[in-house]
Coordinates of N, CA and C in Angstrom, one line a residue:
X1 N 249.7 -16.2 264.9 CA 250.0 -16.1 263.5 C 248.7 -16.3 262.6
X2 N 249.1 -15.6 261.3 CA 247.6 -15.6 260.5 C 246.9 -17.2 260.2
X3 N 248.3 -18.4 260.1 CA 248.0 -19.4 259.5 C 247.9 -20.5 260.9
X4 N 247.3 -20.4 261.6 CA 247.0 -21.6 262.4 C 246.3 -22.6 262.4
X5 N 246.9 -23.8 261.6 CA 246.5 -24.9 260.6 C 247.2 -26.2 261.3
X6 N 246.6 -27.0 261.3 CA 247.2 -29.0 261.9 C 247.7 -28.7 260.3
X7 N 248.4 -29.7 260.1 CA 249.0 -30.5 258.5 C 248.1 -31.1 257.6
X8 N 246.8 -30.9 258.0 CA 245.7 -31.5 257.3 C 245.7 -30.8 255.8
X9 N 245.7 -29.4 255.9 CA 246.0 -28.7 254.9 C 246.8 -29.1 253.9
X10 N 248.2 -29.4 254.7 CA 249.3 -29.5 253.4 C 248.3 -31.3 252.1
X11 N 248.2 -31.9 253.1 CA 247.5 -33.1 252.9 C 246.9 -33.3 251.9
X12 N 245.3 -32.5 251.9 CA 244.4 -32.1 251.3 C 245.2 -31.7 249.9
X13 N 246.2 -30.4 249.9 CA 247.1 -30.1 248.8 C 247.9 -31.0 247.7
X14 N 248.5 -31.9 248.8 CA 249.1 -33.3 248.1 C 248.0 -33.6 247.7
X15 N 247.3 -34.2 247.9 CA 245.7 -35.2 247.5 C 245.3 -34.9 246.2
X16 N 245.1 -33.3 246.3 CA 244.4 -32.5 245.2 C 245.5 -32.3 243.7
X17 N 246.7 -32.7 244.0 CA 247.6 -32.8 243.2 C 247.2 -34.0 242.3
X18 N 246.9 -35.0 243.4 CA 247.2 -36.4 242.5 C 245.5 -36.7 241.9
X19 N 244.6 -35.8 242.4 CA 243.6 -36.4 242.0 C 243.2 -35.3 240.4
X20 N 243.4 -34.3 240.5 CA 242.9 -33.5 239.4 C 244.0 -33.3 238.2
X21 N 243.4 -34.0 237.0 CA 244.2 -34.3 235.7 C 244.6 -32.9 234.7
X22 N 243.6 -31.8 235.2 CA 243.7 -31.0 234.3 C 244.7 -30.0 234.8
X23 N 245.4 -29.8 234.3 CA 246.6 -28.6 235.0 C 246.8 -27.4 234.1
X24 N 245.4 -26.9 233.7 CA 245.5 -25.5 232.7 C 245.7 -24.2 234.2
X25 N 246.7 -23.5 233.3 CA 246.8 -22.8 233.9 C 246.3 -22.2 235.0
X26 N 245.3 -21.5 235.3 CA 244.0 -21.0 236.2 C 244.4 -22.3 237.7
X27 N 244.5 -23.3 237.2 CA 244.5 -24.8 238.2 C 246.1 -24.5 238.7
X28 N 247.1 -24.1 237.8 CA 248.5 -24.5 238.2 C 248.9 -23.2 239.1
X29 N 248.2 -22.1 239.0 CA 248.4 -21.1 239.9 C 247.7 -21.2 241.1
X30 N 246.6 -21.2 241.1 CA 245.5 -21.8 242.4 C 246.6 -22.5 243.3
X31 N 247.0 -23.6 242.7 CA 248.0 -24.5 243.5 C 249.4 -23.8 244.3
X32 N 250.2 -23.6 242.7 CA 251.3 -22.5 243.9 C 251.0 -22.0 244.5
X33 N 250.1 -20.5 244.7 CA 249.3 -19.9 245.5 C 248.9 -20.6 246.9
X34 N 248.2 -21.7 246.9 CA 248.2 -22.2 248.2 C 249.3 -23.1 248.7
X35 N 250.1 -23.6 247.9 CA 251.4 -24.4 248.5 C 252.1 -23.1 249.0
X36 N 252.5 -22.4 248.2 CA 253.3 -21.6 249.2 C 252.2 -20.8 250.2
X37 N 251.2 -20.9 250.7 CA 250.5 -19.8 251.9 C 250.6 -20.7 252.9
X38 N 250.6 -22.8 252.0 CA 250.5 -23.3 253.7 C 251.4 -23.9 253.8
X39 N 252.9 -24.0 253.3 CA 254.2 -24.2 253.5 C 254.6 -22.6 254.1
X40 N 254.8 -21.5 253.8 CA 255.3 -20.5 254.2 C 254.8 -19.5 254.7
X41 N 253.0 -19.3 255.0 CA 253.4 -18.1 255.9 C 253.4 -18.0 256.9
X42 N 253.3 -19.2 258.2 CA 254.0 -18.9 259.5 C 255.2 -18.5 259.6
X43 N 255.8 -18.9 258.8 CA 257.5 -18.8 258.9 C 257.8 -17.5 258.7
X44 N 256.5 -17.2 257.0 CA 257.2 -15.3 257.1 C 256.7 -14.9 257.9
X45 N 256.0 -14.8 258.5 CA 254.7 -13.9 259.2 C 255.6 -13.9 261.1
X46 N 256.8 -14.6 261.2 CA 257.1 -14.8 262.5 C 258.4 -14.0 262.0
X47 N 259.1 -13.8 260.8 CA 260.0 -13.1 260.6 C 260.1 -11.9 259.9
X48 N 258.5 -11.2 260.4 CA 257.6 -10.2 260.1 C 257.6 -9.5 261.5
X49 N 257.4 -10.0 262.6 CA 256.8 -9.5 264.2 C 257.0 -8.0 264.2
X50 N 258.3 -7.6 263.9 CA 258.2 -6.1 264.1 C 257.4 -5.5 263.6
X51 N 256.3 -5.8 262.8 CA 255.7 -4.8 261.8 C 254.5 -5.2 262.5
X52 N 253.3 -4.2 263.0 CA 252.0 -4.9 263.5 C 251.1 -5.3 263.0
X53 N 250.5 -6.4 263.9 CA 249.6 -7.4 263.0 C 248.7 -7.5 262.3
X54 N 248.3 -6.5 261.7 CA 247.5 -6.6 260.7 C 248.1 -6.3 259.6
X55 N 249.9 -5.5 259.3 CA 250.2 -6.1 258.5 C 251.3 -7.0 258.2
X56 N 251.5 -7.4 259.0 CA 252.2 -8.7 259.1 C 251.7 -9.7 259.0
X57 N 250.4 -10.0 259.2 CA 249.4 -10.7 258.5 C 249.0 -10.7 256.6
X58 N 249.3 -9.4 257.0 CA 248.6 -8.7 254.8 C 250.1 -9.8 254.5
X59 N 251.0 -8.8 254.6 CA 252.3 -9.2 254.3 C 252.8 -10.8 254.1
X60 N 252.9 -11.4 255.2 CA 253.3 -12.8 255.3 C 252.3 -13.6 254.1
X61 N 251.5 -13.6 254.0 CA 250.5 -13.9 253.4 C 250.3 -13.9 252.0
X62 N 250.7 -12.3 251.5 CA 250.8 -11.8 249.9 C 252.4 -12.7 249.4
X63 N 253.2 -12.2 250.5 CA 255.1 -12.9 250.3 C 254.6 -14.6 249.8
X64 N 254.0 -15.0 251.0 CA 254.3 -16.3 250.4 C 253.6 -16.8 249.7
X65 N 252.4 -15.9 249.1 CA 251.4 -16.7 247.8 C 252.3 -16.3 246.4
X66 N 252.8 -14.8 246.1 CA 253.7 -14.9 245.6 C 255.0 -15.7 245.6
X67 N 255.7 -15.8 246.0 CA 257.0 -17.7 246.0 C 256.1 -18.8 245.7
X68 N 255.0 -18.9 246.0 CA 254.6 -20.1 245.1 C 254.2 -20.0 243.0
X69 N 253.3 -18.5 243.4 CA 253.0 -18.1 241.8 C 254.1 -17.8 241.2
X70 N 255.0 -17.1 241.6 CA 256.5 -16.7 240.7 C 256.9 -17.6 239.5
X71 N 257.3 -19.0 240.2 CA 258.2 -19.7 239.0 C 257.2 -20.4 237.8
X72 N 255.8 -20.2 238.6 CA 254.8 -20.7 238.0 C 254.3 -19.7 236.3
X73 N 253.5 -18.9 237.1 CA 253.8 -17.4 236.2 C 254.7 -17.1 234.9
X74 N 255.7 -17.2 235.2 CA 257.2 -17.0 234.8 C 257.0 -18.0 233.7
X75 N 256.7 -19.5 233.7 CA 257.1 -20.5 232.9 C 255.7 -20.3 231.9
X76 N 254.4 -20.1 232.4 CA 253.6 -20.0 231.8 C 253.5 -18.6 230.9
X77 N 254.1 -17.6 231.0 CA 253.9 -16.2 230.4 C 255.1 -16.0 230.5
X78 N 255.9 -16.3 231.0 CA 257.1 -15.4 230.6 C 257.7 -14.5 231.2
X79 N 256.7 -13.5 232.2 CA 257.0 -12.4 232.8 C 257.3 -12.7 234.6
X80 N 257.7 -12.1 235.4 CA 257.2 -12.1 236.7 C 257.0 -10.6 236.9
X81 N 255.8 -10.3 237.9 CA 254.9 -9.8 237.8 C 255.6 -8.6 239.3
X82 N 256.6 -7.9 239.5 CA 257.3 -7.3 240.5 C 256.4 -6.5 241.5
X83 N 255.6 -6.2 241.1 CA 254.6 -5.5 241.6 C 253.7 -6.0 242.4
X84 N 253.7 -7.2 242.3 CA 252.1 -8.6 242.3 C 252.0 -8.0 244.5
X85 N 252.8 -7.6 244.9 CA 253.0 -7.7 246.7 C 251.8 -6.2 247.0
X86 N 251.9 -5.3 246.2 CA 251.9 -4.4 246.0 C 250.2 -4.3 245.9
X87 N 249.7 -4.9 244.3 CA 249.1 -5.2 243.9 C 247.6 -5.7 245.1
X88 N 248.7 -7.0 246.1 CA 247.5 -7.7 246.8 C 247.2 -7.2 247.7
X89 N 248.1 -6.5 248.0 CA 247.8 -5.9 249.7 C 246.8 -4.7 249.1
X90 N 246.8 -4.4 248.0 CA 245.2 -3.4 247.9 C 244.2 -4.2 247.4
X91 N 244.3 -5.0 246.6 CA 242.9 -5.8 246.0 C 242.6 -6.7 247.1
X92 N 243.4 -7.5 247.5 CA 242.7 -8.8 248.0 C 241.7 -8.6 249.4
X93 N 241.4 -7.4 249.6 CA 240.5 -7.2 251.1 C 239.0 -6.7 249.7
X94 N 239.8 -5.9 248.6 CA 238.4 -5.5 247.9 C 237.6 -7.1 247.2
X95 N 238.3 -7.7 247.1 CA 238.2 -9.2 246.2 C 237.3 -9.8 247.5
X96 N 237.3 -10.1 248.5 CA 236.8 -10.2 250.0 C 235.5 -10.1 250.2
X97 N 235.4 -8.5 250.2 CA 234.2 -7.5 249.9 C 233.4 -7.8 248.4
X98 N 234.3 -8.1 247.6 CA 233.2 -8.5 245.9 C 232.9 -9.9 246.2
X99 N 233.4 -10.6 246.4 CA 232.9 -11.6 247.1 C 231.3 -12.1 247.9
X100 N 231.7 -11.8 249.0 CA 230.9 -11.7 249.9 C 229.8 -10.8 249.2
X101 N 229.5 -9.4 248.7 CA 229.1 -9.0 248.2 C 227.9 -9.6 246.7
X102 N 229.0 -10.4 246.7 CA 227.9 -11.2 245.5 C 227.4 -12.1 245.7
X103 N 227.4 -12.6 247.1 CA 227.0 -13.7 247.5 C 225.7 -13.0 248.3
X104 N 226.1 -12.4 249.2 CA 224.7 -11.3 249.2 C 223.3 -11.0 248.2
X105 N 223.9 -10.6 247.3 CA 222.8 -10.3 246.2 C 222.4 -11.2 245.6
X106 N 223.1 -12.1 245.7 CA 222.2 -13.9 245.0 C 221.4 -14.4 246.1
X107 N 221.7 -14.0 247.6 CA 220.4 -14.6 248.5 C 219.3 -13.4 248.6
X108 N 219.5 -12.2 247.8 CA 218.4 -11.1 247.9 C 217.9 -11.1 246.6
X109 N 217.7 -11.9 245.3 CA 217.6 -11.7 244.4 C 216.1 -12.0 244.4
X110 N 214.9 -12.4 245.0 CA 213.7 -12.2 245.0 C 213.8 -11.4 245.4
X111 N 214.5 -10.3 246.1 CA 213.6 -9.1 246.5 C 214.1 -8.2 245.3
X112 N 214.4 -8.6 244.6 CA 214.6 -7.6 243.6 C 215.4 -6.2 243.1
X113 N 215.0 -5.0 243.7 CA 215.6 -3.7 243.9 C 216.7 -3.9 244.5
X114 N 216.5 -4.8 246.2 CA 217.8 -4.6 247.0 C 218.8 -5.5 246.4
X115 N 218.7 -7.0 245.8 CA 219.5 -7.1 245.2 C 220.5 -6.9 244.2
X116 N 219.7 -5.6 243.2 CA 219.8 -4.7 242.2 C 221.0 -3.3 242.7
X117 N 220.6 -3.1 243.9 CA 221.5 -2.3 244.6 C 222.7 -2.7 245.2
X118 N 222.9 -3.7 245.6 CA 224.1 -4.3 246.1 C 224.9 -5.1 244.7
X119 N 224.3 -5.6 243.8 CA 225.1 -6.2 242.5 C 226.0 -4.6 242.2
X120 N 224.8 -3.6 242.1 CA 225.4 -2.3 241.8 C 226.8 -1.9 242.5
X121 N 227.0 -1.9 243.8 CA 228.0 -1.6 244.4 C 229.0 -2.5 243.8
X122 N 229.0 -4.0 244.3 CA 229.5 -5.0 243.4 C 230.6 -4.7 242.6
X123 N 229.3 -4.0 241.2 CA 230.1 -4.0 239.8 C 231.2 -2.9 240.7
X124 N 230.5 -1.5 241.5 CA 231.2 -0.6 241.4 C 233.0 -1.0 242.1
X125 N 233.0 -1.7 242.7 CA 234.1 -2.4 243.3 C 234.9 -3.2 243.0
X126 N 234.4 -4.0 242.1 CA 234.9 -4.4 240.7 C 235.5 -3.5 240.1
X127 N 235.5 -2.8 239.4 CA 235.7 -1.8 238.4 C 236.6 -0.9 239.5
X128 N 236.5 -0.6 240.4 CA 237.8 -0.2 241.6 C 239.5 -1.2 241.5
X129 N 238.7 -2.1 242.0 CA 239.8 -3.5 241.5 C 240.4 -3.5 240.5
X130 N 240.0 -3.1 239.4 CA 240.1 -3.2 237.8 C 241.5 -2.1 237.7
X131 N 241.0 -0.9 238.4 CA 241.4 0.0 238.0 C 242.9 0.7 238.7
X132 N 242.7 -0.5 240.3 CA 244.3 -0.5 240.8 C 244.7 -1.7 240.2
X133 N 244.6 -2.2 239.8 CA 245.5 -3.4 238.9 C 246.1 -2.5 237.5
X134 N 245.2 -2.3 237.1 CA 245.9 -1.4 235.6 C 246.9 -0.6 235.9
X135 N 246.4 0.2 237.1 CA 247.4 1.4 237.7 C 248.9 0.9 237.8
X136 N 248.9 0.0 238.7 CA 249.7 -0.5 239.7 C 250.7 -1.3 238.0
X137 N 250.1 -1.9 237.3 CA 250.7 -2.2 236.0 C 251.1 -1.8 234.9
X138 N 250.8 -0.3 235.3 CA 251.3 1.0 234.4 C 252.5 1.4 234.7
X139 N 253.6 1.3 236.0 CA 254.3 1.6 236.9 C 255.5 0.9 236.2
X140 N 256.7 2.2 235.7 CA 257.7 1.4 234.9 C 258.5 0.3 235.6
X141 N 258.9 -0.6 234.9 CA 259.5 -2.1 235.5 C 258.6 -3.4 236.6
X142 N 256.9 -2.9 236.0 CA 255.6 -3.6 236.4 C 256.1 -5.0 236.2
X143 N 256.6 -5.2 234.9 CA 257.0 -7.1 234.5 C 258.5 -7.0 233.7
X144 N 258.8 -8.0 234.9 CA 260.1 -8.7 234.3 C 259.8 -9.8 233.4
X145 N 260.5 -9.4 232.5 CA 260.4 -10.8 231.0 C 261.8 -11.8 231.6
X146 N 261.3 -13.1 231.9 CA 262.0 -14.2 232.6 C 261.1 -15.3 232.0
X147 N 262.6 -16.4 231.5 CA 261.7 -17.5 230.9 C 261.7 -18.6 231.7
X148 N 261.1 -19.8 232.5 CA 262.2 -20.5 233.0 C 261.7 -21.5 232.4
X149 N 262.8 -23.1 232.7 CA 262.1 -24.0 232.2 C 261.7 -24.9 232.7
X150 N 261.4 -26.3 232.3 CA 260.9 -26.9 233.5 C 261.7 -27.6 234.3
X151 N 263.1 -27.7 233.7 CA 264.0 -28.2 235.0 C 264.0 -27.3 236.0
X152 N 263.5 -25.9 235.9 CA 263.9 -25.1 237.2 C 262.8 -25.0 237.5
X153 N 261.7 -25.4 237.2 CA 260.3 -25.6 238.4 C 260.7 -26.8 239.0
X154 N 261.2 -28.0 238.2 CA 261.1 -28.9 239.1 C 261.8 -28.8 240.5
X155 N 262.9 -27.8 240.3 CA 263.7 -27.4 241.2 C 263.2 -26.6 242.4
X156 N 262.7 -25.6 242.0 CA 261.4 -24.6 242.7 C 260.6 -26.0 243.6
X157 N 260.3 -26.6 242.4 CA 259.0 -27.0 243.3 C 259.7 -28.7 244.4
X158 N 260.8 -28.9 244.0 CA 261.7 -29.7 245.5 C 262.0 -28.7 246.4
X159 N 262.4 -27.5 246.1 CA 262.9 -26.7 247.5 C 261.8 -26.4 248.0
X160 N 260.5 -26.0 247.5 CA 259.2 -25.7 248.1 C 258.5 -26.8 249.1
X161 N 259.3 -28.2 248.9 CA 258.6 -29.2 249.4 C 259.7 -29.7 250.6
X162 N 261.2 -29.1 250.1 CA 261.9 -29.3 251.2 C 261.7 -27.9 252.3
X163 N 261.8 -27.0 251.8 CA 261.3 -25.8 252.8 C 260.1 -26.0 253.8
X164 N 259.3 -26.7 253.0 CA 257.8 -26.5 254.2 C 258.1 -27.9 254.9
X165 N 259.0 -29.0 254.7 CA 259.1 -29.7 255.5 C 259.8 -29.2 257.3
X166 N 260.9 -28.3 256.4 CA 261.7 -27.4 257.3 C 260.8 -26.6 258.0
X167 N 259.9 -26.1 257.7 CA 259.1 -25.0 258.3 C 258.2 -26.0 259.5
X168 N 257.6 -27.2 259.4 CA 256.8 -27.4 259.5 C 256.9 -29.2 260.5
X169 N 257.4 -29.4 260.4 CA 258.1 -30.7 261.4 C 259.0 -30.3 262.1
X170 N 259.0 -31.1 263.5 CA 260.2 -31.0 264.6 C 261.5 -31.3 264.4
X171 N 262.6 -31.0 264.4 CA 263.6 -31.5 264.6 C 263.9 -33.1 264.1
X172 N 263.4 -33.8 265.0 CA 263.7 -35.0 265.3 C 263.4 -35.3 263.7
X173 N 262.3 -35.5 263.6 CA 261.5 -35.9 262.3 C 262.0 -35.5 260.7
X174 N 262.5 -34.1 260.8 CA 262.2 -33.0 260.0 C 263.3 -33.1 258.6
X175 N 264.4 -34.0 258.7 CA 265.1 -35.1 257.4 C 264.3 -36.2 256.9
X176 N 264.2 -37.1 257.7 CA 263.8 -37.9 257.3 C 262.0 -37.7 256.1
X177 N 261.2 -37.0 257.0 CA 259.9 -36.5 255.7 C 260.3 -35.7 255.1
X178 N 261.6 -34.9 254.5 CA 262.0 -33.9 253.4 C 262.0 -35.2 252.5
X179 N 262.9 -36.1 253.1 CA 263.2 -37.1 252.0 C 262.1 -38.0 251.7
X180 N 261.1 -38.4 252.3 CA 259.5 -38.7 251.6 C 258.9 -37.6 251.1
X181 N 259.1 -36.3 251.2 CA 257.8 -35.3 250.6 C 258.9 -34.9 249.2
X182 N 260.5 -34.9 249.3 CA 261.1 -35.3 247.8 C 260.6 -36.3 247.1
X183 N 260.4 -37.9 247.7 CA 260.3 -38.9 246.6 C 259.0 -39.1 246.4
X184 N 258.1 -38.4 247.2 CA 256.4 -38.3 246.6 C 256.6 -37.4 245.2
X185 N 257.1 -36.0 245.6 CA 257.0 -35.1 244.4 C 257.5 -35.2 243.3
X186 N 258.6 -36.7 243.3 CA 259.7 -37.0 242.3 C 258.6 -37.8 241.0
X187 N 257.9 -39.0 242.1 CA 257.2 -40.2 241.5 C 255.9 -39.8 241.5
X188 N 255.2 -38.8 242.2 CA 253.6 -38.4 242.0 C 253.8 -37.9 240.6

């Protein structure tokens, strides 16, 4: 599976919840975005198998970052974004490459030209990115107008915390920490 992770992860996630005060937007997606990739994508990514692994890796991956950004999204704008699966399975390998790419050119930037050449590609890859996003959001019924409120994140975000318990503990265990990772998310 793509996500071969100890629970340290989820951990780190909780932690990061209770320690950072600012929850502007940019912060509150980040977060869905990784609660749902390290609560859910073993689970999709194993109820993916028929499809081969490299995209059943894209897949499980994009599914479960979207279930976490959805209700998030939604409350903050208004829209959910239908397309968004669509969307990452073309950007997020170019986002990768812009990446890495810019990090390149900031350790070549004494040499000047070659770092000049690689920012260049950069932009041009950028501006590729740019331009399947607009595409892909030009595409009639791109955004659903959906409002929700915050009773139904709070909702969202108990089944997100009872689901990855489900996903992610044995049997034996696997009630009893739903009902601590509910009364953490109740009183954090």
């Amino acid at each position: 599976p793509l996500a071969h992770r100890d629970r340290g992860d989820k951990v780190c996630i909780a932690a990061d919840k209770c320690i950072v005060a600012d929850f502007a937007a940019g912060f509150l997606l980040s977060f869905g975005a990784m609660l749902g990739i390290a609560s859910l994508c073993n689970t999709i990514e194993r109820g993916l198998r028929f499809l081969p692994q490299w995209l059943r890796a894209s897949l499980a991956l994009s599914i479960s970052a979207q279930m976490g950004v959805w209700p998030i999204g939604s409350y903050l704008f208004g829209t959910v974004q239908l397309y968004g699966l669509v969307t990452n399975l073309a950007v997020v390998p170019l986002a990768s490459v812009i990446t890495v790419g810019g990090l390149v050119s900031c350790l070549l930037s004494p040499l000047g030209f070659l770092a000049q050449a690689v920012a260049w590609v950069v932009e041009g890859l950028a501006a590729l990115m740019e331009t399947i996003v607009l595409f892909v959001a030009s595409w009639p019924g791109a955004q659903f107008l959906y409002t929700v409120t915050p009773w139904q994140i709070a909702c969202w975000a108990a089944g997100v915390f009872l689901l990855s318990v489900y996903c992610l503990w044995p049997n034996k265990v696997r009630w009893p920490m739903a009902f601590v990772c509910f009364a953490c998310a109740i009183f954090l």
